[in-house]
mmCIF file of C-alpha atoms in Angstrom:
data_model
loop_
_atom_site.group_PDB
_atom_site.id
_atom_site.type_symbol
_atom_site.label_atom_id
_atom_site.label_comp_id
_atom_site.label_asym_id
_atom_site.label_seq_id
_atom_site.Cartn_x
_atom_site.Cartn_y
_atom_site.Cartn_z
ATOM 1 C CA MET A 1033 17.631 -18.306 -7.975
ATOM 2 C CA LYS A 1034 16.008 -20.750 -5.599
ATOM 3 C CA ARG A 1035 14.325 -19.117 -2.606
ATOM 4 C CA GLU A 1036 13.622 -20.744 0.687
ATOM 5 C CA ILE A 1037 9.906 -21.020 1.320
ATOM 6 C CA ASN A 1038 9.252 -19.608 4.777
ATOM 7 C CA ALA A 1039 7.020 -17.042 6.487
ATOM 8 C CA MET A 1040 8.804 -14.140 4.761
ATOM 9 C CA PHE A 1041 8.134 -15.727 1.370
ATOM 10 C CA PHE A 1042 4.395 -15.934 2.094
ATOM 11 C CA LEU A 1043 4.307 -12.436 3.564
ATOM 12 C CA GLN A 1044 5.963 -11.021 0.455
ATOM 13 C CA LEU A 1045 3.728 -13.089 -1.825
ATOM 14 C CA SER A 1046 0.632 -11.867 0.021
ATOM 15 C CA LEU A 1047 1.731 -8.245 -0.298
ATOM 16 C CA ALA A 1048 2.523 -8.737 -3.972
ATOM 17 C CA LEU A 1049 -0.916 -10.188 -4.701
ATOM 18 C CA MET A 1050 -2.617 -7.452 -2.694
ATOM 19 C CA PHE A 1051 -0.727 -4.649 -4.469
ATOM 20 C CA LEU A 1052 -1.381 -6.190 -7.866
ATOM 21 C CA ALA A 1053 -5.092 -6.412 -7.087
ATOM 22 C CA ILE A 1054 -5.320 -2.912 -5.590
ATOM 23 C CA GLY A 1055 -3.366 -1.477 -8.507
ATOM 24 C CA ILE A 1056 -5.677 -3.071 -11.048
ATOM 25 C CA VAL A 1057 -8.774 -1.971 -9.125
ATOM 26 C CA GLY A 1058 -7.368 1.543 -8.772
ATOM 27 C CA ILE A 1059 -6.775 1.796 -12.495
ATOM 28 C CA THR A 1060 -10.069 0.263 -13.562
ATOM 29 C CA ASN A 1061 -12.456 1.446 -10.830
ATOM 30 C CA TYR A 1062 -12.988 5.148 -10.245
ATOM 31 C CA ASN A 1063 -14.887 4.543 -6.996
ATOM 32 C CA SER A 1064 -12.214 2.406 -5.364
ATOM 33 C CA ASP A 1065 -10.754 3.376 -1.987
ATOM 34 C CA LEU A 1066 -7.553 4.235 -3.782
ATOM 35 C CA SER A 1067 -9.365 6.689 -6.043
ATOM 36 C CA GLN A 1068 -11.195 8.231 -3.106
ATOM 37 C CA PHE A 1069 -7.872 8.611 -1.289
ATOM 38 C CA GLY A 1070 -6.327 10.300 -4.303
ATOM 39 C CA ARG A 1071 -9.220 12.722 -4.626
ATOM 40 C CA SER A 1072 -8.964 13.653 -0.949
ATOM 41 C CA VAL A 1073 -5.212 14.269 -1.284
ATOM 42 C CA GLY A 1074 -5.918 16.428 -4.332
ATOM 43 C CA LYS A 1075 -8.449 18.469 -2.368
ATOM 44 C CA VAL A 1076 -5.903 19.087 0.394
ATOM 45 C CA PHE A 1077 -3.514 20.529 -2.176
ATOM 46 C CA GLY A 1078 -6.263 22.445 -3.992
ATOM 47 C CA LYS A 1079 -6.306 20.296 -7.115
ATOM 48 C CA SER A 1080 -9.359 18.764 -8.680
ATOM 49 C CA ASN A 1081 -7.836 16.480 -11.284
ATOM 50 C CA ASP A 1082 -7.836 12.697 -10.969
ATOM 51 C CA LEU A 1083 -4.233 12.064 -11.951
ATOM 52 C CA PHE A 1084 -2.975 11.149 -8.472
ATOM 53 C CA PRO A 1085 -5.110 7.992 -7.974
ATOM 54 C CA ILE A 1086 -3.999 6.601 -11.320
ATOM 55 C CA VAL A 1087 -0.339 7.360 -10.588
ATOM 56 C CA PHE A 1088 -0.609 5.723 -7.161
ATOM 57 C CA ALA A 1089 -2.399 2.710 -8.668
ATOM 58 C CA VAL A 1090 0.384 2.302 -11.234
ATOM 59 C CA ILE A 1091 3.019 2.575 -8.475
ATOM 60 C CA GLN A 1092 1.205 -0.127 -6.508
ATOM 61 C CA LEU A 1093 0.887 -2.316 -9.578
ATOM 62 C CA VAL A 1094 4.609 -1.983 -10.266
ATOM 63 C CA ALA A 1095 5.471 -2.613 -6.602
ATOM 64 C CA GLY A 1096 3.298 -5.740 -6.608
ATOM 65 C CA ALA A 1097 4.962 -7.000 -9.772
ATOM 66 C CA LEU A 1098 8.419 -6.275 -8.365
ATOM 67 C CA LEU A 1099 7.570 -8.027 -5.094
ATOM 68 C CA ALA A 1100 6.313 -11.089 -6.980
ATOM 69 C CA LEU A 1101 9.259 -11.165 -9.364
ATOM 70 C CA SER A 1102 11.791 -10.719 -6.573
ATOM 71 C CA LEU A 1103 10.563 -13.976 -5.042
ATOM 72 C CA PHE A 1104 11.975 -15.860 -8.006
ATOM 73 C CA ILE A 1105 14.682 -13.649 -9.548
ATOM 74 C CA ASP A 1106 17.136 -11.070 -8.278
ATOM 75 C CA ILE A 1107 15.975 -7.497 -8.912
ATOM 76 C CA PRO A 1108 19.048 -5.357 -9.654
ATOM 77 C CA GLY A 1109 19.957 -2.281 -7.675
ATOM 78 C CA ARG A 1110 17.771 -0.579 -5.132
ATOM 79 C CA ILE A 1111 14.578 -0.638 -7.218
ATOM 80 C CA LEU A 1112 12.588 -2.904 -4.883
ATOM 81 C CA PRO A 1113 13.522 -1.215 -1.574
ATOM 82 C CA ILE A 1114 12.839 2.234 -3.020
ATOM 83 C CA SER A 1115 9.440 1.192 -4.372
ATOM 84 C CA LEU A 1116 8.588 -0.416 -1.014
ATOM 85 C CA LEU A 1117 9.580 2.760 0.796
ATOM 86 C CA ILE A 1118 7.415 4.874 -1.522
ATOM 87 C CA ILE A 1119 4.431 2.581 -0.975
ATOM 88 C CA PHE A 1120 5.075 2.579 2.790
ATOM 89 C CA ILE A 1121 5.043 6.390 2.887
ATOM 90 C CA PHE A 1122 1.906 6.660 0.750
ATOM 91 C CA TRP A 1123 0.166 3.959 2.789
ATOM 92 C CA ALA A 1124 1.000 5.778 6.043
ATOM 93 C CA ILE A 1125 -0.308 9.060 4.595
ATOM 94 C CA SER A 1126 -3.458 7.268 3.445
ATOM 95 C CA ILE A 1127 -4.026 5.857 6.935
ATOM 96 C CA ALA A 1128 -3.509 9.252 8.557
ATOM 97 C CA MET A 1129 -5.846 10.998 6.131
ATOM 98 C CA THR A 1130 -8.552 8.336 6.170
ATOM 99 C CA PHE A 1131 -8.610 7.385 9.838
ATOM 100 C CA VAL A 1132 -7.396 10.515 11.614
ATOM 101 C CA LEU A 1133 -8.168 13.582 9.500
ATOM 102 C CA ASP A 1134 -11.394 12.434 7.825
ATOM 103 C CA ASN A 1135 -13.229 10.294 10.360
ATOM 104 C CA LEU A 1136 -11.560 9.937 13.739
ATOM 105 C CA PHE A 1137 -13.520 7.309 15.716
ATOM 106 C CA GLU A 1138 -16.390 7.339 13.184
ATOM 107 C CA PRO A 1139 -19.015 5.852 13.186
ATOM 108 C CA ASN A 1140 -17.895 4.518 16.575
ATOM 109 C CA PHE A 1141 -14.605 3.472 18.107
ATOM 110 C CA LEU A 1142 -14.926 -0.289 17.540
ATOM 111 C CA VAL A 1143 -15.913 0.022 13.880
ATOM 112 C CA TRP A 1144 -13.147 2.582 13.360
ATOM 113 C CA LEU A 1145 -10.608 0.285 15.045
ATOM 114 C CA SER A 1146 -11.764 -2.753 13.043
ATOM 115 C CA GLN A 1147 -11.175 -0.810 9.817
ATOM 116 C CA LEU A 1148 -7.874 0.700 10.967
ATOM 117 C CA SER A 1149 -6.313 -2.557 12.197
ATOM 118 C CA PRO A 1150 -5.934 -4.313 8.802
ATOM 119 C CA GLN A 1151 -4.369 -1.150 7.374
ATOM 120 C CA LEU A 1152 -1.809 -1.155 10.183
ATOM 121 C CA VAL A 1153 -1.092 -4.848 9.555
ATOM 122 C CA ILE A 1154 -0.380 -4.019 5.896
ATOM 123 C CA LEU A 1155 1.837 -1.105 6.932
ATOM 124 C CA THR A 1156 3.747 -3.367 9.331
ATOM 125 C CA ALA A 1157 4.144 -6.071 6.667
ATOM 126 C CA LEU A 1158 5.540 -3.454 4.283
ATOM 127 C CA TRP A 1159 8.043 -2.392 6.911
ATOM 128 C CA ILE A 1160 9.114 -5.998 7.580
ATOM 129 C CA VAL A 1161 9.620 -6.782 3.877
ATOM 130 C CA PHE A 1162 11.402 -3.441 3.362
ATOM 131 C CA ARG A 1163 13.795 -4.198 6.240
ATOM 132 C CA ALA A 1164 14.440 -7.703 4.869
ATOM 133 C CA GLU A 1165 15.441 -6.280 1.476
#
């Protein structure tokens, strides 16, 4: 299938590369932001195991691969939209836990906002690609 190269193509490609990279880092690096997020979610639910970060990293890796593949071939069924929705939900939860529950306006408002803004851009890009699928 030949895809038109436009802004949506580059947005999807950028998300795919980011998710592939974050997934690999999450699997290989225990101290990644993804791993820290998973440990904080585990603490909220009273668990101390490290299974969640690895599962989330694998989901992101798969979503990145699906996003990249879908640029060049048709992905059957609703696999891609469902994986995008799962990542969107987890990303929104991560933002809420990291920037609202853990450190609201810390260390100061401008630093907090400069760290929150890219996360919101990613969340918005996920929503745009999800809606386009």
